[in-house]
Coordinates of C-alpha atoms and ligand atoms in Angstrom, one line a residue:
Chain A
M1 CA 24.6 -15.9 14.3
L2 CA 24.3 -12.3 15.0
V3 CA 27.0 -10.1 15.6
L4 CA 27.2 -6.1 15.5
R5 CA 30.3 -4.7 15.7
S6 CA 30.8 -1.1 16.6
V7 CA 27.4 -0.5 15.4
K8 CA 26.8 3.7 14.5
A9 CA 23.2 4.8 14.0
R10 CA 22.2 8.5 13.0
L11 CA 18.4 9.3 13.6
G12 CA 17.5 13.0 12.6
G13 CA 21.4 13.8 12.5
V14 CA 21.8 12.8 15.9
L15 CA 24.2 10.1 16.9
V16 CA 22.0 7.3 18.9
L17 CA 23.7 4.8 18.1
R18 CA 27.8 5.5 19.5
D19 CA 29.4 1.8 19.8
V20 CA 27.6 -1.4 20.3
D21 CA 28.8 -4.7 19.9
L22 CA 27.0 -7.2 20.0
A23 CA 26.5 -11.3 19.8
V24 CA 23.8 -13.2 19.8
E25 CA 23.8 -16.8 20.0
A26 CA 21.8 -19.2 17.9
G27 CA 19.7 -21.6 21.4
R28 CA 19.9 -18.8 24.1
T29 CA 18.0 -15.7 24.9
T30 CA 19.9 -12.8 25.5
V31 CA 17.9 -8.8 26.8
L32 CA 18.9 -6.0 25.9
V33 CA 18.4 -3.7 29.0
G34 CA 19.1 -0.2 29.8
R35 CA 16.8 2.6 30.3
N36 CA 14.9 4.7 28.0
G37 CA 16.2 6.4 25.0
A38 CA 19.4 3.9 25.4
G39 CA 19.2 3.1 22.7
K40 CA 17.2 -0.4 22.7
T41 CA 14.6 0.2 19.7
T42 CA 17.5 2.2 17.6
T43 CA 19.3 -1.5 18.2
L44 CA 16.9 -3.7 16.5
R45 CA 16.1 -1.4 14.3
V46 CA 19.1 -1.5 13.0
I47 CA 19.3 -5.1 12.9
M48 CA 16.0 -5.0 10.8
G49 CA 17.3 -2.6 8.4
L50 CA 14.5 -0.4 9.1
V51 CA 17.0 2.8 9.9
P52 CA 20.9 2.8 8.2
L53 CA 24.1 1.9 9.8
A54 CA 26.3 4.4 9.7
A55 CA 29.7 2.7 10.6
G56 CA 30.2 -0.4 11.8
R57 CA 29.1 -4.1 11.2
V58 CA 25.8 -6.7 11.5
A59 CA 25.5 -9.8 10.1
M60 CA 23.7 -12.9 10.4
A61 CA 25.7 -16.2 10.2
G62 CA 28.7 -14.9 8.6
T63 CA 27.1 -13.4 6.1
D64 CA 27.0 -9.3 6.1
L65 CA 23.1 -7.9 6.9
G66 CA 24.0 -4.4 6.0
A67 CA 23.7 -4.8 1.8
L68 CA 20.6 -6.4 2.1
P69 CA 16.8 -4.6 2.5
S70 CA 14.2 -4.9 5.8
H71 CA 12.6 -8.0 3.6
A72 CA 15.8 -9.7 2.9
R73 CA 16.4 -10.2 6.3
A74 CA 13.2 -11.7 6.8
A75 CA 13.3 -13.7 4.1
A76 CA 16.6 -14.8 6.1
G77 CA 15.0 -15.3 8.8
I78 CA 14.6 -13.1 11.3
G79 CA 11.3 -12.2 12.4
Y80 CA 10.4 -9.1 14.6
A81 CA 7.9 -8.0 17.1
P82 CA 8.3 -3.7 17.3
E83 CA 7.6 -2.0 20.3
D84 CA 3.7 -0.6 19.5
R85 CA 2.8 -4.6 17.9
R86 CA 2.3 -2.5 15.1
L87 CA -1.2 -5.3 12.9
I88 CA -2.3 -4.2 9.7
P89 CA -5.5 -3.4 11.5
A90 CA -8.2 -4.3 8.6
F91 CA -7.1 -8.0 8.8
S92 CA -8.2 -10.9 10.7
V93 CA -5.8 -12.5 13.2
E94 CA -5.0 -15.2 10.9
D95 CA -4.2 -12.8 7.8
N96 CA -1.7 -10.5 10.4
L97 CA 0.2 -14.0 10.9
L98 CA 0.1 -15.4 7.1
L99 CA 1.1 -12.0 6.1
P100 CA 4.6 -12.9 6.4
A101 CA 4.2 -16.2 4.7
L102 CA 2.2 -14.9 1.6
A103 CA 5.4 -11.9 1.6
L104 CA 7.9 -14.4 1.6
R105 CA 6.2 -17.0 -1.0
L106 CA 6.1 -20.6 1.3
P107 CA 4.5 -23.3 0.0
S108 CA 1.1 -23.9 2.0
A109 CA 2.4 -26.9 3.7
E110 CA 5.3 -25.1 5.1
R111 CA 2.3 -22.0 5.7
R112 CA 0.0 -24.1 7.6
A113 CA 2.9 -25.9 9.7
R114 CA 4.3 -22.6 10.8
L115 CA 0.7 -21.2 11.4
D116 CA 0.1 -24.3 13.4
Q117 CA 3.2 -24.2 15.4
V118 CA 2.5 -20.0 16.7
Y119 CA -1.0 -22.3 17.4
D120 CA 0.4 -24.8 19.3
L121 CA 3.0 -22.3 20.8
L122 CA 0.6 -19.3 21.5
P123 CA -2.5 -21.5 21.7
E124 CA -5.0 -18.0 23.0
L125 CA -4.0 -16.5 19.2
K126 CA -6.0 -19.4 18.4
A127 CA -9.0 -18.2 20.2
M128 CA -9.1 -14.9 18.3
R129 CA -8.0 -15.9 14.8
G130 CA -11.1 -14.9 12.9
R131 CA -11.1 -11.3 15.1
A132 CA -10.2 -8.4 13.6
G133 CA -6.4 -6.8 14.1
G134 CA -7.8 -3.4 14.5
H135 CA -9.8 -4.9 17.3
L136 CA -7.7 -6.0 20.2
S137 CA -6.7 -5.0 23.6
G138 CA -2.5 -3.9 23.8
G139 CA -1.9 -7.2 25.2
Q140 CA -4.1 -9.3 22.6
G141 CA -1.7 -7.6 20.1
K142 CA 1.3 -8.2 22.2
M143 CA 0.7 -11.7 21.2
V144 CA -0.9 -12.0 17.8
A145 CA 3.0 -10.0 17.3
L146 CA 5.2 -11.9 18.9
G147 CA 3.1 -15.0 16.7
R148 CA 3.7 -12.9 13.4
A149 CA 7.2 -12.7 14.4
L150 CA 7.8 -16.6 14.6
M151 CA 5.6 -16.9 11.9
V152 CA 9.3 -15.3 9.7
G153 CA 12.1 -15.7 12.7
T154 CA 13.0 -19.4 12.0
R155 CA 16.6 -18.1 13.2
L156 CA 16.2 -14.6 15.5
V157 CA 13.5 -13.1 17.1
L158 CA 13.9 -9.6 17.9
L159 CA 10.8 -8.6 20.8
D160 CA 11.3 -5.3 21.1
E161 CA 9.8 -4.5 24.7
P162 CA 7.3 -7.6 24.9
F163 CA 5.9 -7.2 28.5
Q164 CA 5.8 -3.1 29.0
G165 CA 2.2 -2.8 29.7
L166 CA 1.0 -6.2 30.5
A167 CA -1.1 -6.6 32.9
P168 CA 0.5 -9.3 35.3
A169 CA -1.3 -12.4 34.2
L170 CA -0.6 -11.3 30.7
A171 CA 2.8 -11.4 31.4
L172 CA 2.9 -14.4 32.9
A173 CA 1.8 -16.1 30.6
Y174 CA 3.9 -14.1 27.7
A175 CA 7.2 -15.3 29.6
E176 CA 5.7 -19.0 29.9
A177 CA 4.6 -18.4 26.0
I178 CA 8.6 -17.7 25.3
G179 CA 9.8 -20.7 28.1
R180 CA 7.1 -23.1 25.8
I181 CA 9.0 -21.4 22.6
R182 CA 12.5 -22.0 23.8
S183 CA 12.2 -25.6 24.5
R184 CA 10.2 -26.3 21.4
M185 CA 12.7 -24.1 19.0
P186 CA 16.2 -25.2 20.6
E187 CA 18.0 -23.8 18.3
L188 CA 16.4 -20.2 17.8
A189 CA 18.5 -16.7 19.2
L190 CA 16.1 -14.7 20.3
L191 CA 17.0 -10.7 21.2
I192 CA 14.2 -9.0 23.9
T193 CA 14.5 -5.6 24.9
E194 CA 13.7 -4.8 28.2
S195 CA 13.4 -1.8 30.6
S196 CA 13.1 -4.0 34.0
P197 CA 14.6 -7.0 33.2
H198 CA 13.3 -8.8 36.2
L199 CA 10.4 -9.7 34.5
L200 CA 12.9 -12.0 32.5
D201 CA 14.8 -13.2 35.4
R202 CA 13.9 -17.3 34.3
I203 CA 13.9 -17.1 30.8
V204 CA 17.3 -15.1 30.1
D205 CA 21.1 -16.3 29.8
R206 CA 22.5 -13.5 29.0
T207 CA 22.3 -9.7 29.3
V208 CA 23.2 -7.4 27.3
Q209 CA 23.5 -3.5 29.2
I210 CA 23.0 -0.1 27.1
E211 CA 23.1 3.5 28.0
R212 CA 23.6 6.3 25.6
G213 CA 23.8 4.7 22.4
E214 CA 27.3 2.2 23.9
I215 CA 27.3 -0.9 25.6
V216 CA 28.2 -1.4 28.9
R217 CA 28.3 -4.3 30.5
D218 CA 27.6 -8.0 28.7
T219 CA 27.4 -11.2 31.8
V220 CA 26.2 -14.6 31.3
P221 CA 24.9 -15.2 34.8
A222 CA 26.5 -18.4 36.1
A223 CA 24.5 -21.4 35.9
Chain B
M1 CA -39.7 15.1 -17.2
L2 CA -38.1 11.1 -16.9
Q3 CA -38.1 10.7 -20.7
A4 CA -36.0 13.5 -21.4
L5 CA -33.7 12.9 -18.2
M6 CA -32.8 9.7 -19.1
P7 CA -31.2 10.3 -21.8
L8 CA -29.3 13.3 -20.4
L9 CA -28.7 10.5 -17.3
V10 CA -26.9 7.9 -19.3
D11 CA -24.8 9.9 -20.8
G12 CA -23.8 11.4 -17.5
L13 CA -22.8 8.1 -16.3
A14 CA -21.5 7.6 -18.9
N15 CA -19.2 10.2 -18.6
A16 CA -18.8 9.3 -14.7
A17 CA -17.4 6.0 -16.3
L18 CA -14.8 7.0 -17.1
I19 CA -13.6 9.5 -15.0
F20 CA -14.4 6.7 -12.0
F21 CA -11.1 5.0 -13.4
V22 CA -9.2 8.3 -13.4
A23 CA -10.2 8.8 -9.6
V24 CA -10.2 5.4 -8.8
G25 CA -6.2 5.5 -9.6
L26 CA -5.3 8.4 -8.5
S27 CA -6.5 6.9 -5.7
L28 CA -4.5 3.7 -5.5
V29 CA -1.4 5.4 -6.2
F30 CA -2.3 8.2 -3.1
S31 CA -3.1 5.0 -0.6
V32 CA 0.3 2.9 -1.8
L33 CA 2.4 6.3 -2.8
R34 CA 1.4 8.4 -0.6
I35 CA 1.8 11.1 -3.4
L36 CA -0.8 12.9 -4.9
N37 CA -0.4 12.0 -8.9
V38 CA -1.2 15.7 -10.7
A39 CA 0.5 13.8 -13.8
H40 CA -2.0 11.3 -13.8
G41 CA -4.8 13.0 -16.1
S42 CA -2.3 12.6 -18.9
F43 CA -2.1 9.0 -18.4
Y44 CA -5.9 9.2 -18.7
A45 CA -4.9 11.0 -23.0
I46 CA -2.0 9.1 -23.6
G47 CA -4.7 5.9 -23.1
A48 CA -7.0 7.8 -25.6
Y49 CA -4.2 8.6 -27.9
A50 CA -2.8 5.2 -28.3
S51 CA -6.1 4.0 -28.5
V52 CA -7.2 6.0 -31.6
S53 CA -3.6 5.9 -33.3
L54 CA -4.4 1.7 -33.0
S55 CA -8.1 2.4 -33.9
L56 CA -6.8 4.6 -37.0
W57 CA -3.8 2.1 -37.5
I58 CA -6.3 -1.2 -37.7
V59 CA -8.5 0.4 -40.1
S60 CA -6.7 2.1 -42.5
A61 CA -5.1 -1.2 -42.6
G62 CA -8.4 -2.7 -43.7
L63 CA -8.0 -5.4 -40.6
S64 CA -11.3 -6.0 -39.1
P65 CA -12.7 -3.0 -37.2
W66 CA -13.9 -5.9 -35.0
L67 CA -10.3 -5.4 -33.6
T68 CA -10.5 -2.5 -32.3
L69 CA -12.2 -3.4 -29.6
P70 CA -9.4 -5.5 -27.6
A71 CA -7.3 -1.8 -29.2
L72 CA -8.8 -0.5 -26.1
A73 CA -7.3 -2.8 -23.1
V74 CA -4.4 -3.6 -25.6
S75 CA -3.4 -0.2 -25.3
A76 CA -4.1 1.1 -22.1
A77 CA -2.1 -1.7 -21.1
I78 CA 1.1 -1.1 -23.6
V79 CA 1.1 2.7 -21.6
A80 CA 0.6 1.3 -18.2
A81 CA 3.9 -1.0 -19.0
I82 CA 5.9 1.5 -20.1
L83 CA 4.7 4.3 -18.1
G84 CA 3.9 3.3 -14.5
P85 CA 7.5 1.9 -14.2
A86 CA 9.4 4.3 -15.9
V87 CA 7.9 6.7 -14.0
E88 CA 7.6 5.3 -10.5
R89 CA 11.2 4.4 -10.8
G90 CA 13.0 6.9 -12.3
F91 CA 11.0 9.8 -11.0
L92 CA 8.8 9.3 -8.0
R93 CA 10.9 7.0 -6.2
W94 CA 13.2 9.8 -4.8
T95 CA 10.6 11.5 -3.3
Y96 CA 9.4 9.2 -0.9
G97 CA 9.8 10.3 2.7
R98 CA 10.3 14.0 0.9
P99 CA 7.5 16.6 1.8
E100 CA 5.0 16.8 -0.2
S101 CA 5.0 20.1 -1.7
L102 CA 7.9 18.8 -3.2
Q103 CA 5.8 15.6 -4.2
I104 CA 3.4 17.9 -6.0
L105 CA 6.0 19.9 -7.5
V106 CA 7.4 17.1 -9.3
T107 CA 4.6 15.3 -10.4
F108 CA 3.9 19.0 -11.7
A109 CA 6.7 18.9 -13.8
L110 CA 5.6 15.8 -14.9
F111 CA 2.5 17.0 -15.6
L112 CA 3.8 19.6 -17.8
I113 CA 6.6 17.0 -19.9
F114 CA 3.6 15.3 -20.9
E115 CA 1.0 17.9 -22.2
D116 CA 4.2 19.1 -24.5
L117 CA 5.2 15.7 -25.4
Q118 CA 1.5 14.7 -26.4
K119 CA 1.1 18.0 -28.3
L120 CA 4.9 16.8 -30.0
V121 CA 3.7 13.6 -30.7
F122 CA 0.3 13.6 -31.7
G123 CA -0.3 17.1 -32.2
V124 CA -2.9 19.8 -31.6
Q125 CA -5.5 18.9 -33.5
S126 CA -8.3 16.2 -32.8
L127 CA -8.1 12.5 -32.8
Y128 CA -11.4 10.0 -33.7
Q129 CA -12.3 7.0 -33.7
D130 CA -15.4 5.7 -33.1
A131 CA -15.2 2.4 -34.6
P132 CA -16.1 0.6 -31.3
V133 CA -19.4 3.3 -31.1
Q134 CA -20.5 1.6 -33.9
L135 CA -19.8 -1.8 -33.5
F136 CA -22.1 -2.0 -30.3
G137 CA -25.0 0.0 -32.0
T138 CA -28.5 1.8 -30.4
S139 CA -31.2 0.0 -28.6
E140 CA -34.0 1.1 -28.1
I141 CA -35.6 2.0 -24.8
G142 CA -39.0 3.7 -24.0
G143 CA -38.9 5.0 -27.5
I144 CA -35.5 6.7 -26.8
L145 CA -32.3 5.2 -28.2
Y146 CA -29.4 4.7 -26.3
L147 CA -26.1 4.0 -27.3
N148 CA -25.4 1.1 -26.2
Y149 CA -21.2 1.9 -26.1
Q150 CA -22.1 4.2 -23.5
L151 CA -24.2 1.5 -21.3
V152 CA -21.5 -0.9 -21.7
L153 CA -18.9 2.1 -20.7
I154 CA -21.4 1.9 -16.5
A155 CA -21.6 -2.2 -16.8
L156 CA -17.3 -2.1 -16.7
A157 CA -17.1 0.8 -14.6
V158 CA -19.3 -2.0 -11.6
L159 CA -17.0 -4.5 -13.2
V160 CA -13.6 -2.8 -12.2
V161 CA -15.4 -1.8 -8.7
V162 CA -16.1 -5.3 -7.9
A163 CA -12.5 -6.5 -9.8
L164 CA -10.4 -4.3 -7.5
R165 CA -12.3 -5.6 -4.3
L166 CA -12.0 -8.7 -4.8
L167 CA -7.8 -8.1 -6.0
M168 CA -7.5 -6.5 -2.9
S169 CA -9.1 -8.6 -0.4
Y170 CA -8.5 -12.1 -2.1
T171 CA -5.1 -11.6 -3.4
R172 CA -1.4 -12.2 -2.9
F173 CA -0.2 -7.9 -4.9
G174 CA -4.0 -7.0 -3.2
K175 CA -3.0 -8.0 0.6
L176 CA 0.6 -6.9 -0.1
M177 CA -0.9 -3.6 -0.9
V178 CA -3.3 -3.4 2.2
A179 CA -0.8 -4.0 4.2
V180 CA 1.7 -1.7 2.5
V181 CA -1.0 0.7 2.8
A182 CA -1.4 0.6 6.5
D183 CA 2.1 0.3 7.9
P184 CA 4.7 0.2 4.5
E185 CA 7.8 0.2 7.4
V186 CA 6.1 -3.5 9.1
S187 CA 5.2 -5.0 6.2
Q188 CA 9.4 -4.6 5.0
A189 CA 9.8 -5.9 7.9
L190 CA 7.5 -8.5 7.8
G191 CA 9.4 -9.8 5.0
I192 CA 6.7 -7.1 1.6
D193 CA 9.6 -5.9 -1.0
T194 CA 7.8 -2.3 -0.9
R195 CA 10.1 -1.3 -4.2
R196 CA 7.7 -3.9 -6.0
V197 CA 4.5 -3.4 -4.9
Y198 CA 4.9 0.6 -5.0
M199 CA 5.8 -0.4 -8.7
A200 CA 3.2 -2.1 -9.5
A201 CA 0.6 0.1 -7.6
F202 CA 1.7 2.3 -10.0
T203 CA 1.3 0.6 -12.8
L204 CA -2.3 -0.5 -12.0
G205 CA -3.3 3.2 -11.0
V206 CA -1.2 3.9 -14.8
F207 CA -3.5 1.1 -16.7
L208 CA -6.9 2.4 -14.8
A209 CA -6.5 5.6 -16.3
A210 CA -5.3 5.0 -19.8
F211 CA -8.2 2.7 -20.2
G212 CA -10.3 5.5 -19.4
G213 CA -8.7 7.5 -21.9
A214 CA -8.0 4.4 -24.3
L215 CA -13.1 3.7 -23.5
A216 CA -13.6 7.6 -24.0
S217 CA -11.8 8.2 -27.3
P218 CA -14.3 6.6 -29.3
T219 CA -16.9 8.6 -27.8
V220 CA -15.2 12.8 -27.5
G221 CA -12.1 12.1 -29.1
V222 CA -8.7 13.2 -27.4
A223 CA -7.1 16.3 -27.7
P224 CA -5.2 19.3 -26.4
G225 CA -6.3 19.7 -23.1
T226 CA -8.1 16.1 -22.6
G227 CA -5.5 15.2 -19.5
P228 CA -6.0 18.3 -17.6
E229 CA -10.0 17.8 -17.9
A230 CA -9.3 14.7 -17.0
I231 CA -7.1 15.6 -13.5
V232 CA -9.1 18.3 -12.3
L233 CA -12.4 16.7 -12.7
A234 CA -10.8 13.2 -10.6
F235 CA -9.5 15.2 -8.0
A236 CA -13.1 16.5 -7.3
V237 CA -14.5 13.1 -7.3
A238 CA -10.9 11.7 -5.4
A239 CA -11.7 13.6 -3.0
I240 CA -15.4 13.5 -2.5
G241 CA -15.1 10.0 -2.3
G242 CA -12.2 10.2 0.6
L243 CA -8.9 9.3 -1.0
G244 CA -7.9 6.2 -0.8
Q245 CA -11.7 4.8 -1.2
I246 CA -12.2 2.5 -4.0
E247 CA -15.8 2.2 -3.3
G248 CA -16.3 6.0 -2.1
A249 CA -14.1 6.9 -5.7
A250 CA -17.5 5.0 -7.5
L251 CA -19.7 6.7 -5.3
A252 CA -18.4 10.1 -5.7
A253 CA -18.2 9.6 -8.9
L254 CA -21.9 8.4 -9.7
V255 CA -22.8 11.4 -7.8
V256 CA -21.0 13.9 -9.6
G257 CA -22.6 12.4 -12.8
V258 CA -26.1 12.6 -11.6
V259 CA -25.3 16.1 -10.5
R260 CA -24.0 17.4 -13.8
V261 CA -27.0 15.9 -15.4
L262 CA -29.6 18.1 -12.8
A263 CA -28.2 20.7 -13.8
I264 CA -27.9 20.7 -16.9
Y265 CA -31.5 20.2 -17.5
F266 CA -32.1 22.7 -15.0
A267 CA -29.4 25.4 -14.8
P268 CA -27.0 24.7 -17.9
E269 CA -24.8 27.7 -17.1
F270 CA -23.9 25.7 -13.7
E271 CA -23.1 22.5 -15.3
A272 CA -19.0 22.7 -15.5
V273 CA -18.6 24.3 -12.1
V274 CA -21.2 21.6 -9.7
P275 CA -18.6 18.9 -9.2
Y276 CA -16.8 21.6 -7.4
L277 CA -19.2 22.9 -5.7
V278 CA -19.8 19.3 -4.3
M279 CA -16.0 18.9 -3.8
L280 CA -16.3 21.7 -1.5
A281 CA -19.3 20.9 0.5
V282 CA -18.3 18.0 1.1
L283 CA -14.9 19.2 1.8
L284 CA -16.2 21.4 5.0
V285 CA -18.7 19.2 6.4
R286 CA -16.0 15.7 5.8
P287 CA -12.8 17.3 4.9
Y288 CA -11.9 13.5 4.6
G289 CA -14.5 12.8 1.7
L290 CA -18.0 11.1 2.2
F291 CA -16.2 7.5 3.0
G292 CA -12.5 8.6 4.2
S293 CA -11.2 8.9 8.0
V294 CA -7.6 10.3 9.3
R295 CA -7.3 7.0 12.2
V296 CA -8.2 4.5 9.9
R297 CA -6.0 3.8 6.8
R298 CA -7.5 1.3 4.8
I299 CA -8.4 0.7 1.0
Ligands
ATP1 N1 14.2 11.3 15.6 C1 14.9 10.9 16.0 N2 16.0 12.5 15.9 C2 17.0 12.4 17.1 N3 16.9 11.3 18.2 C3 16.2 10.3 18.4 C4 15.1 10.5 17.4 N4 14.1 9.1 17.3 C5 14.6 8.6 18.3 N5 15.3 9.7 18.9 C6 16.5 9.3 20.2 O1 17.2 8.5 20.2 C7 17.3 7.5 21.5 C8 17.2 6.4 21.6 O2 16.0 6.2 21.0 P1 15.4 4.5 21.5 O3 14.0 4.9 20.3 O4 16.4 3.7 20.1 O5 15.8 4.0 22.8 P2 15.2 3.0 23.7 O6 16.0 2.2 24.4 O7 13.7 2.3 22.9 O8 13.9 3.7 25.1 P3 12.5 3.3 25.3 O9 12.9 2.1 26.4 O10 11.7 4.7 26.0 O11 11.8 2.5 23.8 C9 16.7 8.4 22.2 O12 17.4 9.1 22.9 C10 15.7 9.3 21.3 O13 14.9 10.6 21.9
MG2 MG1 12.3 1.0 23.3

């Protein structure tokens, strides 16, 4: 599905990704683990086109993403939930969810269907659909950011440290939501970054470890 | 006193309406592109030149003078359709994400270039064509004669405030702009082509300024110096209202308009400086303007 080959990327002149090789398969949940500062966020941002490639190649289903601007990557079916949620504060939860559909000019039936599916997978969101994005707790915001990523990400969804800062009950709810997504969208590829991987033990198909901008381990747990 | 103040007030508010058109565009461009465009006043002047030229032609060609009314909007639309994309794509986009000092210098250079171009194309004499003012005539209210055209200007400004608010709240383009203002990067990642939003928002800003200039031209004409005066006042108004605030710009224009009228009445020698005195006073007490705040980026 998504392939990164010998990816290098710089931030402020510093080579932050030195050599990243990564394959994310359709229907699988891949976890990118690594210490703080290892380059997890930067890897996802490179996939989204928010950080330019210094070298290497990023391709999805055979097409090179390198030349595509960010918005075209979203249009190609990649959903992204950043580390720090980043909802539009002035929009209601529902308008936040609908923003990608609006941007991509989805027909209204499709828009409705995707929204219903998100409410189905994340019933918490339906209850707070009218609240302002700026008036949510951190955990609620993470749920909305997940829902928003699902509105775009029909093929691949990138979640950056989704569990960070979640209270245990909420973390559990979030993990259950990911489980539901997994079973309801069997073809979806999921790439999740995490610094404490045990939270994901039950849903992971593949664990990739990144250290100082390099992939050091790539394991598929025995069934 | 009211008898003497009323005509002044209508005059002041009509002026405020014109400055509002420039200020709200300046504010809009600032929130979406994050550039303080020093050349923004030039669009006001160019809109005025375009509209006067078109009206002069309409009248000299023997066409119906009523055509000078749509000509006000048409000339602004032409100016915006040409200069909006050209300036944004040609110059401004190279400065995105660069230091503010560079952005100011680039737009300052554009301002100087536009000033020279105007003199080159339209000469240095004052141009004037007041058919629209004549067409609207006057009304007598309480024994005082008012230019209906000035009342129309005030109504148009109110209409534009409402229209912009509706645009932001209910249209696709408006919502995309609000999202880009709040978070350009996430907007891109969610599928918004931010380049197009920048270009469209800038073009809308140019249109508003050019429309203000076009509307002003039948009352005061246009001459070298029109652009600089517009940008300086618009800066004051936008700063008082809080950069990026639509209703803020409108209320600030209203405040400046009224204060100027009071100055004309009580201390005419201060008329020209009162807008800036108000600006100073507001900025010292509320650095982000009457309606602005640092944390919340909104429009
Ligand atoms: N603007 C910058 N200039 C230079 N280096 C940077 C810049 N931003 C981040 N870095 C460095 O890039 C490296 C990778 O950062 P990244 O955010 O990808 O790490 P991460 O694995 O997501 O960490 P965390 O677990 O803390 O989120 C870090 O070592 C960081 O110090
Ligand atoms: Mg990170």
